[in-house]
CSV table of N, CA and C in Angstrom, one decimal:
chain,number,residue,atom,x,y,z
A,229,MET,N,-6.4,-19.9,-46.1
A,229,MET,CA,-7.7,-20.2,-46.6
A,229,MET,C,-8.8,-19.8,-45.6
A,230,PHE,N,-8.6,-20.1,-44.3
A,230,PHE,CA,-9.6,-19.7,-43.3
A,230,PHE,C,-9.6,-18.2,-43.1
A,231,THR,N,-8.5,-17.5,-43.2
A,231,THR,CA,-8.5,-16.1,-43.0
A,231,THR,C,-9.2,-15.4,-44.2
A,232,ASN,N,-9.1,-16.0,-45.4
A,232,ASN,CA,-9.8,-15.4,-46.6
A,232,ASN,C,-11.3,-15.6,-46.4
A,233,TRP,N,-11.7,-16.7,-45.9
A,233,TRP,CA,-13.1,-16.9,-45.6
A,233,TRP,C,-13.7,-15.9,-44.6
A,234,LEU,N,-12.9,-15.7,-43.5
A,234,LEU,CA,-13.3,-14.7,-42.5
A,234,LEU,C,-13.4,-13.3,-43.1
A,235,LYS,N,-12.5,-12.9,-44.0
A,235,LYS,CA,-12.6,-11.6,-44.6
A,235,LYS,C,-13.8,-11.4,-45.4
A,236,ARG,N,-14.3,-12.5,-46.0
A,236,ARG,CA,-15.5,-12.4,-46.9
A,236,ARG,C,-16.8,-12.3,-46.2
A,237,ILE,N,-16.9,-12.8,-44.9
A,237,ILE,CA,-18.2,-12.7,-44.2
A,237,ILE,C,-18.3,-11.3,-43.6
A,238,SER,N,-19.5,-11.0,-43.3
A,238,SER,CA,-19.8,-9.6,-42.8
A,238,SER,C,-19.3,-9.4,-41.4
A,239,ALA,N,-19.3,-8.2,-40.9
A,239,ALA,CA,-18.8,-7.9,-39.6
A,239,ALA,C,-19.7,-8.6,-38.5
A,240,GLU,N,-21.0,-8.6,-38.7
A,240,GLU,CA,-21.9,-9.3,-37.8
A,240,GLU,C,-21.6,-10.8,-37.7
A,241,GLN,N,-21.4,-11.4,-38.9
A,241,GLN,CA,-21.1,-12.8,-38.9
A,241,GLN,C,-19.8,-13.1,-38.2
A,242,ASN,N,-18.8,-12.2,-38.5
A,242,ASN,CA,-17.5,-12.3,-37.9
A,242,ASN,C,-17.6,-12.3,-36.4
A,243,LYS,N,-18.5,-11.4,-35.8
A,243,LYS,CA,-18.7,-11.3,-34.4
A,243,LYS,C,-19.3,-12.6,-33.9
A,244,ARG,N,-20.2,-13.2,-34.6
A,244,ARG,CA,-20.8,-14.4,-34.1
A,244,ARG,C,-19.8,-15.6,-34.1
A,245,VAL,N,-18.9,-15.6,-35.1
A,245,VAL,CA,-17.9,-16.6,-35.2
A,245,VAL,C,-16.9,-16.5,-34.0
A,246,TYR,N,-16.5,-15.2,-33.7
A,246,TYR,CA,-15.7,-15.0,-32.6
A,246,TYR,C,-16.3,-15.4,-31.3
A,247,ASP,N,-17.6,-15.0,-31.1
A,247,ASP,CA,-18.3,-15.4,-29.8
A,247,ASP,C,-18.4,-16.9,-29.7
A,248,LEU,N,-18.5,-17.5,-30.8
A,248,LEU,CA,-18.7,-19.0,-30.8
A,248,LEU,C,-17.3,-19.7,-30.4
A,249,ILE,N,-16.2,-19.1,-30.9
A,249,ILE,CA,-14.9,-19.7,-30.7
A,249,ILE,C,-14.4,-19.4,-29.3
A,250,PHE,N,-14.6,-18.2,-28.8
A,250,PHE,CA,-14.0,-17.7,-27.6
A,250,PHE,C,-14.2,-18.7,-26.4
A,251,PRO,N,-15.3,-19.2,-26.1
A,251,PRO,CA,-15.4,-20.1,-24.9
A,251,PRO,C,-14.6,-21.3,-25.0
A,252,PHE,N,-14.4,-21.8,-26.2
A,252,PHE,CA,-13.5,-23.0,-26.4
A,252,PHE,C,-12.1,-22.7,-26.0
A,253,PHE,N,-11.6,-21.5,-26.4
A,253,PHE,CA,-10.3,-21.1,-26.0
A,253,PHE,C,-10.2,-21.0,-24.5
A,254,MET,N,-11.2,-20.5,-23.8
A,254,MET,CA,-11.1,-20.4,-22.4
A,254,MET,C,-11.1,-21.7,-21.7
A,255,ILE,N,-11.8,-22.7,-22.2
A,255,ILE,CA,-11.8,-24.0,-21.6
A,255,ILE,C,-10.4,-24.6,-21.7
A,256,TRP,N,-9.8,-24.5,-22.8
A,256,TRP,CA,-8.5,-25.1,-23.0
A,256,TRP,C,-7.3,-24.3,-22.4
A,257,ILE,N,-7.4,-23.0,-22.3
A,257,ILE,CA,-6.2,-22.2,-21.9
A,257,ILE,C,-6.3,-22.0,-20.4
A,258,ILE,N,-7.4,-21.6,-19.9
A,258,ILE,CA,-7.5,-21.1,-18.5
A,258,ILE,C,-7.2,-22.2,-17.4
A,259,PRO,N,-7.8,-23.3,-17.4
A,259,PRO,CA,-7.5,-24.3,-16.4
A,259,PRO,C,-6.0,-24.7,-16.2
A,260,PRO,N,-5.3,-24.9,-17.2
A,260,PRO,CA,-3.8,-25.2,-17.0
A,260,PRO,C,-3.1,-24.0,-16.4
A,261,LEU,N,-3.5,-22.8,-16.8
A,261,LEU,CA,-2.8,-21.6,-16.2
A,261,LEU,C,-3.2,-21.4,-14.8
A,262,ILE,N,-4.4,-21.7,-14.4
A,262,ILE,CA,-4.8,-21.6,-13.0
A,262,ILE,C,-4.0,-22.6,-12.2
A,263,ILE,N,-3.8,-23.8,-12.7
A,263,ILE,CA,-3.1,-24.9,-12.0
A,263,ILE,C,-1.6,-24.5,-11.8
A,264,LEU,N,-1.0,-23.9,-12.9
A,264,LEU,CA,0.4,-23.4,-12.9
A,264,LEU,C,0.5,-22.3,-11.9
A,265,ALA,N,-0.4,-21.4,-11.9
A,265,ALA,CA,-0.4,-20.2,-11.0
A,265,ALA,C,-0.4,-20.7,-9.5
A,266,LEU,N,-1.3,-21.6,-9.2
A,266,LEU,CA,-1.4,-22.1,-7.8
A,266,LEU,C,-0.2,-22.8,-7.4
A,267,ALA,N,0.4,-23.7,-8.3
A,267,ALA,CA,1.6,-24.4,-8.0
A,267,ALA,C,2.8,-23.4,-7.8
A,268,GLY,N,2.9,-22.4,-8.7
A,268,GLY,CA,3.9,-21.5,-8.6
A,268,GLY,C,3.9,-20.7,-7.3
A,269,ASN,N,2.6,-20.3,-6.9
A,269,ASN,CA,2.4,-19.6,-5.7
A,269,ASN,C,2.8,-20.4,-4.5
A,270,TYR,N,2.5,-21.7,-4.5
A,270,TYR,CA,2.9,-22.6,-3.4
A,270,TYR,C,4.4,-22.7,-3.3
A,271,ILE,N,5.1,-22.8,-4.5
A,271,ILE,CA,6.5,-22.9,-4.5
A,271,ILE,C,7.2,-21.7,-4.0
A,272,VAL,N,6.7,-20.5,-4.4
A,272,VAL,CA,7.3,-19.2,-3.9
A,272,VAL,C,7.1,-19.1,-2.4
A,273,ASP,N,5.9,-19.4,-1.9
A,273,ASP,CA,5.6,-19.3,-0.5
A,273,ASP,C,6.5,-20.3,0.3
A,274,GLY,N,6.6,-21.5,-0.3
A,274,GLY,CA,7.5,-22.5,0.4
A,274,GLY,C,8.9,-22.0,0.5
A,275,LEU,N,9.4,-21.5,-0.6
A,275,LEU,CA,10.8,-21.0,-0.6
A,275,LEU,C,11.0,-19.9,0.4
A,276,VAL,N,10.1,-19.0,0.4
A,276,VAL,CA,10.2,-17.9,1.4
A,276,VAL,C,10.3,-18.4,2.8
A,277,ILE,N,9.3,-19.3,3.2
A,277,ILE,CA,9.2,-19.8,4.5
A,277,ILE,C,10.5,-20.6,4.9
A,278,PHE,N,10.8,-21.5,4.0
A,278,PHE,CA,12.0,-22.4,4.3
A,278,PHE,C,13.3,-21.6,4.3
A,279,ILE,N,13.5,-20.6,3.5
A,279,ILE,CA,14.7,-19.8,3.6
A,279,ILE,C,14.7,-19.0,4.9
A,280,VAL,N,13.6,-18.5,5.3
A,280,VAL,CA,13.6,-17.8,6.6
A,280,VAL,C,13.9,-18.8,7.7
A,281,LEU,N,13.3,-20.0,7.7
A,281,LEU,CA,13.6,-20.9,8.7
A,281,LEU,C,15.1,-21.4,8.7
A,282,ARG,N,15.7,-21.6,7.5
A,282,ARG,CA,17.1,-22.0,7.4
A,282,ARG,C,18.0,-20.9,7.9
A,283,LEU,N,17.7,-19.6,7.5
A,283,LEU,CA,18.5,-18.5,8.0
A,283,LEU,C,18.5,-18.3,9.5
A,284,ASN,N,17.4,-18.7,10.1
A,284,ASN,CA,17.3,-18.6,11.6
A,284,ASN,C,17.7,-20.0,12.2
A,285,LYS,N,18.3,-20.9,11.5
A,285,LYS,CA,18.8,-22.1,12.0
A,285,LYS,C,17.7,-23.0,12.7
A,286,ILE,N,16.5,-23.0,12.1
A,286,ILE,CA,15.4,-23.8,12.6
A,286,ILE,C,15.3,-25.0,11.7
A,287,LYS,N,15.3,-26.2,12.3
A,287,LYS,CA,15.2,-27.5,11.5
A,287,LYS,C,13.8,-27.5,11.0
A,288,ILE,N,13.7,-27.9,9.7
A,288,ILE,CA,12.4,-28.0,9.1
A,288,ILE,C,11.8,-29.3,9.4
A,289,LYS,N,10.5,-29.3,10.0
A,289,LYS,CA,9.8,-30.4,10.4
A,289,LYS,C,8.6,-30.7,9.6
A,290,LYS,N,7.9,-31.8,9.8
A,290,LYS,CA,6.7,-32.1,9.0
A,290,LYS,C,5.6,-31.0,9.3
A,291,ALA,N,5.6,-30.5,10.6
A,291,ALA,CA,4.6,-29.5,11.0
A,291,ALA,C,4.7,-28.3,10.1
A,292,HIS,N,5.9,-28.0,9.6
A,292,HIS,CA,6.1,-26.8,8.8
A,292,HIS,C,5.4,-26.9,7.5
A,293,TRP,N,5.2,-28.1,7.0
A,293,TRP,CA,4.4,-28.3,5.8
A,293,TRP,C,3.0,-27.8,6.0
A,294,GLY,N,2.4,-28.1,7.2
A,294,GLY,CA,1.1,-27.6,7.5
A,294,GLY,C,1.1,-26.1,7.6
A,295,LEU,N,2.1,-25.5,8.1
A,295,LEU,CA,2.2,-24.1,8.2
A,295,LEU,C,2.3,-23.5,6.8
A,296,LEU,N,3.0,-24.1,5.9
A,296,LEU,CA,3.1,-23.6,4.5
A,296,LEU,C,1.8,-23.7,3.8
A,297,THR,N,1.1,-24.8,4.0
A,297,THR,CA,-0.2,-24.9,3.3
A,297,THR,C,-1.2,-23.9,3.8
A,298,LYS,N,-1.3,-23.7,5.1
A,298,LYS,CA,-2.2,-22.7,5.6
A,298,LYS,C,-1.8,-21.3,5.2
A,299,MET,N,-0.6,-21.0,5.2
A,299,MET,CA,-0.1,-19.7,4.8
A,299,MET,C,-0.4,-19.4,3.3
A,300,TRP,N,-0.2,-20.5,2.5
A,300,TRP,CA,-0.5,-20.4,1.1
A,300,TRP,C,-1.9,-20.1,0.8
A,301,ALA,N,-2.8,-20.8,1.5
A,301,ALA,CA,-4.2,-20.6,1.4
A,301,ALA,C,-4.7,-19.2,1.8
A,302,MET,N,-4.1,-18.8,2.9
A,302,MET,CA,-4.4,-17.4,3.4
A,302,MET,C,-3.9,-16.4,2.4
A,303,GLY,N,-2.8,-16.6,1.8
A,303,GLY,CA,-2.3,-15.6,0.8
A,303,GLY,C,-3.2,-15.6,-0.4
A,304,LEU,N,-3.6,-16.8,-0.8
A,304,LEU,CA,-4.6,-16.8,-2.0
A,304,LEU,C,-5.9,-16.1,-1.7
A,305,LEU,N,-6.4,-16.3,-0.5
A,305,LEU,CA,-7.6,-15.7,-0.1
A,305,LEU,C,-7.4,-14.1,-0.1
A,306,VAL,N,-6.3,-13.7,0.5
A,306,VAL,CA,-6.1,-12.2,0.5
A,306,VAL,C,-5.9,-11.7,-1.0
A,307,ASP,N,-5.3,-12.4,-1.8
A,307,ASP,CA,-5.1,-12.0,-3.2
A,307,ASP,C,-6.5,-11.9,-3.9
A,308,VAL,N,-7.4,-12.9,-3.7
A,308,VAL,CA,-8.7,-12.9,-4.3
A,308,VAL,C,-9.5,-11.7,-3.7
A,309,VAL,N,-9.4,-11.4,-2.4
A,309,VAL,CA,-10.1,-10.3,-1.9
A,309,VAL,C,-9.6,-9.0,-2.5
A,310,GLY,N,-8.3,-8.9,-2.7
A,310,GLY,CA,-7.7,-7.7,-3.3
A,310,GLY,C,-8.1,-7.6,-4.8
A,311,MET,N,-8.2,-8.7,-5.5
A,311,MET,CA,-8.7,-8.7,-6.8
A,311,MET,C,-10.2,-8.2,-6.9
A,312,ILE,N,-11.0,-8.7,-6.0
A,312,ILE,CA,-12.4,-8.2,-5.9
A,312,ILE,C,-12.5,-6.7,-5.6
A,313,ALA,N,-11.6,-6.3,-4.7
A,313,ALA,CA,-11.6,-4.8,-4.4
A,313,ALA,C,-11.3,-4.0,-5.6
A,314,LEU,N,-10.3,-4.5,-6.4
A,314,LEU,CA,-9.9,-3.8,-7.6
A,314,LEU,C,-11.1,-3.8,-8.7
A,315,LEU,N,-11.7,-5.0,-8.8
A,315,LEU,CA,-12.8,-5.1,-9.7
A,315,LEU,C,-14.0,-4.2,-9.3
A,316,LEU,N,-14.3,-4.0,-8.0
A,316,LEU,CA,-15.4,-3.2,-7.6
A,316,LEU,C,-15.0,-1.7,-7.7
A,317,THR,N,-13.8,-1.3,-7.6
A,317,THR,CA,-13.4,0.1,-7.7
A,317,THR,C,-13.1,0.5,-9.2
A,318,VAL,N,-12.4,-0.3,-9.9
A,318,VAL,CA,-12.0,0.1,-11.2
A,318,VAL,C,-12.9,-0.6,-12.3
A,319,GLY,N,-13.3,-1.8,-12.0
A,319,GLY,CA,-14.2,-2.5,-12.9
A,319,GLY,C,-13.5,-2.9,-14.2
A,320,ASP,N,-14.2,-2.8,-15.3
A,320,ASP,CA,-13.7,-3.1,-16.6
A,320,ASP,C,-13.5,-1.9,-17.4
A,321,GLY,N,-13.3,-0.8,-16.8
A,321,GLY,CA,-13.1,0.5,-17.5
A,321,GLY,C,-11.7,0.5,-18.1
A,322,PRO,N,-11.4,1.6,-18.9
A,322,PRO,CA,-10.1,1.7,-19.5
A,322,PRO,C,-8.9,1.8,-18.6
A,323,ASN,N,-9.1,2.3,-17.4
A,323,ASN,CA,-8.0,2.3,-16.4
A,323,ASN,C,-7.6,1.0,-15.9
A,324,ALA,N,-8.5,0.0,-16.0
A,324,ALA,CA,-8.1,-1.4,-15.6
A,324,ALA,C,-7.0,-2.0,-16.4
A,325,TYR,N,-6.9,-1.5,-17.6
A,325,TYR,CA,-5.9,-2.1,-18.5
A,325,TYR,C,-4.6,-1.3,-18.6
A,326,THR,N,-4.7,0.0,-18.3
A,326,THR,CA,-3.5,0.9,-18.4
A,326,THR,C,-3.4,1.7,-17.1
A,327,ILE,N,-3.1,1.0,-16.0
A,327,ILE,CA,-3.2,1.6,-14.7
A,327,ILE,C,-2.2,2.7,-14.5
A,328,TRP,N,-1.1,2.8,-15.2
A,328,TRP,CA,-0.1,3.9,-15.0
A,328,TRP,C,-0.4,5.1,-15.7
A,329,ASN,N,-1.5,5.2,-16.5
A,329,ASN,CA,-1.9,6.4,-17.3
A,329,ASN,C,-2.7,7.4,-16.4
A,330,ASP,N,-3.2,6.9,-15.3
A,330,ASP,CA,-4.1,7.7,-14.5
A,330,ASP,C,-3.5,7.6,-13.1
A,331,ALA,N,-3.2,8.8,-12.5
A,331,ALA,CA,-2.6,8.8,-11.1
A,331,ALA,C,-3.5,8.2,-10.1
A,332,VAL,N,-4.8,8.5,-10.1
A,332,VAL,CA,-5.7,8.0,-9.1
A,332,VAL,C,-5.8,6.5,-9.2
A,333,THR,N,-5.9,6.0,-10.4
A,333,THR,CA,-5.9,4.5,-10.5
A,333,THR,C,-4.6,3.9,-10.1
A,334,ALA,N,-3.5,4.4,-10.4
A,334,ALA,CA,-2.2,3.9,-10.0
A,334,ALA,C,-2.1,3.9,-8.5
A,335,ILE,N,-2.5,5.0,-7.8
A,335,ILE,CA,-2.4,5.0,-6.4
A,335,ILE,C,-3.4,4.0,-5.8
A,336,GLY,N,-4.5,3.8,-6.4
A,336,GLY,CA,-5.5,2.8,-5.9
A,336,GLY,C,-4.9,1.4,-6.0
A,337,PHE,N,-4.3,1.1,-7.1
A,337,PHE,CA,-3.7,-0.2,-7.3
A,337,PHE,C,-2.6,-0.5,-6.3
A,338,VAL,N,-1.7,0.6,-6.1
A,338,VAL,CA,-0.6,0.4,-5.2
A,338,VAL,C,-1.1,0.3,-3.8
A,339,LEU,N,-2.1,1.0,-3.4
A,339,LEU,CA,-2.7,0.9,-2.1
A,339,LEU,C,-3.3,-0.5,-1.8
A,340,VAL,N,-3.9,-1.1,-2.8
A,340,VAL,CA,-4.5,-2.4,-2.7
A,340,VAL,C,-3.4,-3.4,-2.5
A,341,VAL,N,-2.3,-3.3,-3.3
A,341,VAL,CA,-1.2,-4.2,-3.1
A,341,VAL,C,-0.5,-4.1,-1.8
A,342,LEU,N,-0.3,-2.9,-1.3
A,342,LEU,CA,0.3,-2.7,0.0
A,342,LEU,C,-0.6,-3.2,1.2
A,343,VAL,N,-1.9,-3.0,1.1
A,343,VAL,CA,-2.8,-3.5,2.1
A,343,VAL,C,-2.8,-5.0,2.1
A,344,CYS,N,-2.9,-5.6,0.9
A,344,CYS,CA,-2.8,-7.1,0.8
A,344,CYS,C,-1.5,-7.6,1.4
A,345,GLY,N,-0.4,-6.9,1.1
A,345,GLY,CA,0.9,-7.3,1.7
A,345,GLY,C,0.9,-7.2,3.2
A,346,LEU,N,0.3,-6.1,3.7
A,346,LEU,CA,0.2,-6.0,5.2
A,346,LEU,C,-0.7,-7.1,5.8
A,347,ILE,N,-1.8,-7.4,5.2
A,347,ILE,CA,-2.7,-8.4,5.7
A,347,ILE,C,-2.0,-9.8,5.6
A,348,ILE,N,-1.3,-10.1,4.5
A,348,ILE,CA,-0.6,-11.3,4.4
A,348,ILE,C,0.5,-11.4,5.5
A,349,GLY,N,1.3,-10.4,5.7
A,349,GLY,CA,2.3,-10.4,6.7
A,349,GLY,C,1.8,-10.6,8.1
A,350,TRP,N,0.7,-9.8,8.4
A,350,TRP,CA,0.1,-10.0,9.7
A,350,TRP,C,-0.5,-11.4,10.0
A,351,ALA,N,-1.2,-11.9,8.9
A,351,ALA,CA,-1.8,-13.2,9.1
A,351,ALA,C,-0.7,-14.3,9.2
A,352,ASN,N,0.4,-14.2,8.5
A,352,ASN,CA,1.5,-15.1,8.6
A,352,ASN,C,2.2,-15.0,9.9
A,353,TYR,N,2.4,-13.8,10.4
A,353,TYR,CA,3.0,-13.6,11.7
A,353,TYR,C,2.2,-14.2,12.8
A,354,THR,N,0.9,-13.9,12.8
A,354,THR,CA,0.0,-14.5,13.9
A,354,THR,C,-0.1,-16.0,13.8
A,355,HIS,N,-0.2,-16.5,12.6
A,355,HIS,CA,-0.4,-17.9,12.4
A,355,HIS,C,0.9,-18.7,12.7
A,356,SER,N,2.0,-18.2,12.4
A,356,SER,CA,3.3,-18.9,12.6
A,356,SER,C,3.6,-19.1,14.1
A,357,LYS,N,2.9,-18.3,15.0
A,357,LYS,CA,3.1,-18.5,16.4
A,357,LYS,C,2.7,-19.9,16.9
A,358,LYS,N,1.7,-20.5,16.2
A,358,LYS,CA,1.3,-21.8,16.6
A,358,LYS,C,2.3,-22.9,16.3
A,359,TYR,N,3.2,-22.6,15.3
A,359,TYR,CA,4.2,-23.6,14.9
A,359,TYR,C,5.6,-23.3,15.4
A,360,ILE,N,5.9,-22.0,15.6
A,360,ILE,CA,7.3,-21.6,16.0
A,360,ILE,C,7.2,-20.7,17.2
A,361,SER,N,7.9,-21.0,18.3
A,361,SER,CA,7.8,-20.2,19.5
A,361,SER,C,8.7,-19.0,19.5
A,362,ASP,N,9.7,-18.9,18.6
A,362,ASP,CA,10.6,-17.7,18.6
A,362,ASP,C,9.9,-16.5,17.9
A,363,ARG,N,9.6,-15.4,18.7
A,363,ARG,CA,8.9,-14.3,18.1
A,363,ARG,C,9.7,-13.6,17.0
A,364,ARG,N,11.0,-13.6,17.1
A,364,ARG,CA,11.9,-13.0,16.1
A,364,ARG,C,11.7,-13.7,14.8
A,365,VAL,N,11.6,-15.0,14.8
A,365,VAL,CA,11.4,-15.8,13.6
A,365,VAL,C,10.0,-15.6,13.1
A,366,ASN,N,9.0,-15.5,14.0
A,366,ASN,CA,7.6,-15.2,13.5
A,366,ASN,C,7.6,-13.8,12.8
A,367,ARG,N,8.2,-12.8,13.4
A,367,ARG,CA,8.3,-11.5,12.7
A,367,ARG,C,9.0,-11.6,11.3
A,368,ALA,N,10.1,-12.4,11.3
A,368,ALA,CA,10.8,-12.5,10.0
A,368,ALA,C,9.9,-13.2,9.0
A,369,ILE,N,9.1,-14.2,9.4
A,369,ILE,CA,8.2,-14.9,8.4
A,369,ILE,C,7.1,-13.9,8.0
A,370,GLY,N,6.6,-13.2,8.9
A,370,GLY,CA,5.5,-12.2,8.6
A,370,GLY,C,6.0,-11.2,7.6
A,371,ILE,N,7.1,-10.6,7.9
A,371,ILE,CA,7.6,-9.5,7.1
A,371,ILE,C,8.0,-10.0,5.7
A,372,SER,N,8.7,-11.1,5.7
A,372,SER,CA,9.1,-11.7,4.4
A,372,SER,C,8.0,-12.1,3.6
A,373,MET,N,7.0,-12.8,4.1
A,373,MET,CA,5.8,-13.2,3.4
A,373,MET,C,5.0,-11.9,2.9
A,374,GLY,N,4.9,-10.9,3.8
A,374,GLY,CA,4.2,-9.7,3.4
A,374,GLY,C,4.8,-9.0,2.3
A,375,ILE,N,6.1,-8.9,2.3
A,375,ILE,CA,6.8,-8.1,1.2
A,375,ILE,C,6.9,-9.0,-0.1
A,376,LEU,N,7.4,-10.2,0.1
A,376,LEU,CA,7.7,-11.0,-1.1
A,376,LEU,C,6.5,-11.6,-1.8
A,377,THR,N,5.4,-11.9,-1.0
A,377,THR,CA,4.3,-12.6,-1.7
A,377,THR,C,3.1,-11.7,-1.8
A,378,ALA,N,3.2,-10.4,-1.6
A,378,ALA,CA,2.1,-9.5,-1.9
A,378,ALA,C,1.8,-9.6,-3.4
A,379,PRO,N,0.6,-9.3,-3.8
A,379,PRO,CA,0.2,-9.5,-5.2
A,379,PRO,C,0.8,-8.4,-6.1
A,380,TRP,N,2.1,-8.4,-6.3
A,380,TRP,CA,2.8,-7.4,-7.1
A,380,TRP,C,2.3,-7.4,-8.5
A,381,THR,N,1.8,-8.6,-9.0
A,381,THR,CA,1.4,-8.7,-10.4
A,381,THR,C,0.2,-7.8,-10.7
A,382,PHE,N,-0.5,-7.3,-9.7
A,382,PHE,CA,-1.6,-6.4,-9.9
A,382,PHE,C,-1.1,-5.1,-10.6
A,383,LEU,N,0.2,-4.8,-10.4
A,383,LEU,CA,0.7,-3.6,-10.9
A,383,LEU,C,1.2,-3.7,-12.3
A,384,ILE,N,1.1,-4.9,-12.9
A,384,ILE,CA,1.5,-5.0,-14.3
A,384,ILE,C,0.2,-4.7,-15.2
A,385,PRO,N,0.4,-3.7,-16.0
A,385,PRO,CA,-0.8,-3.3,-16.9
A,385,PRO,C,-1.2,-4.4,-17.8
A,386,THR,N,-2.5,-4.6,-17.9
A,386,THR,CA,-3.0,-5.7,-18.7
A,386,THR,C,-2.6,-5.5,-20.2
A,387,THR,N,-2.4,-4.3,-20.6
A,387,THR,CA,-2.0,-4.0,-22.0
A,387,THR,C,-0.7,-4.6,-22.3
A,388,TRP,N,0.2,-4.8,-21.3
A,388,TRP,CA,1.5,-5.4,-21.6
A,388,TRP,C,1.4,-6.9,-21.9
A,389,VAL,N,0.3,-7.5,-21.4
A,389,VAL,CA,0.2,-9.0,-21.5
A,389,VAL,C,-0.9,-9.3,-22.5
A,390,TYR,N,-1.9,-8.6,-22.6
A,390,TYR,CA,-3.1,-8.9,-23.5
A,390,TYR,C,-3.1,-8.0,-24.7
């Protein structure tokens, strides 16, 4: 019944109905997804750090939870900076949705992901020195976090999801 009513109204009226409804969907859908993304990111970061610590036979202490929280926050900050860099370079153009159709855009996206991974790895390496004295473990944390928690999802074309 509702779809029949939408078909009968003019294109301009249809646009107004869409513009009216769209913000309500954003209010209901986006906040839970943001919370899930933050929680998922925290869990992945925690797994990477604690697996590296366990593989290096380091007992997990309460101080390591502070390390995890700070590294998680740094990773989120780097991801946001990478996202802003992509928005400033690609913007909302057609290449933002189909990144693999244009070689220049694909290279740009890959470079942003690699730079973000390098920054995350370097930040985690330098920050873990405050919590762990073994340089080999610090390097392992930095490399693992840089590779595994880089914003690889930037490389998924929006057309696959949206």
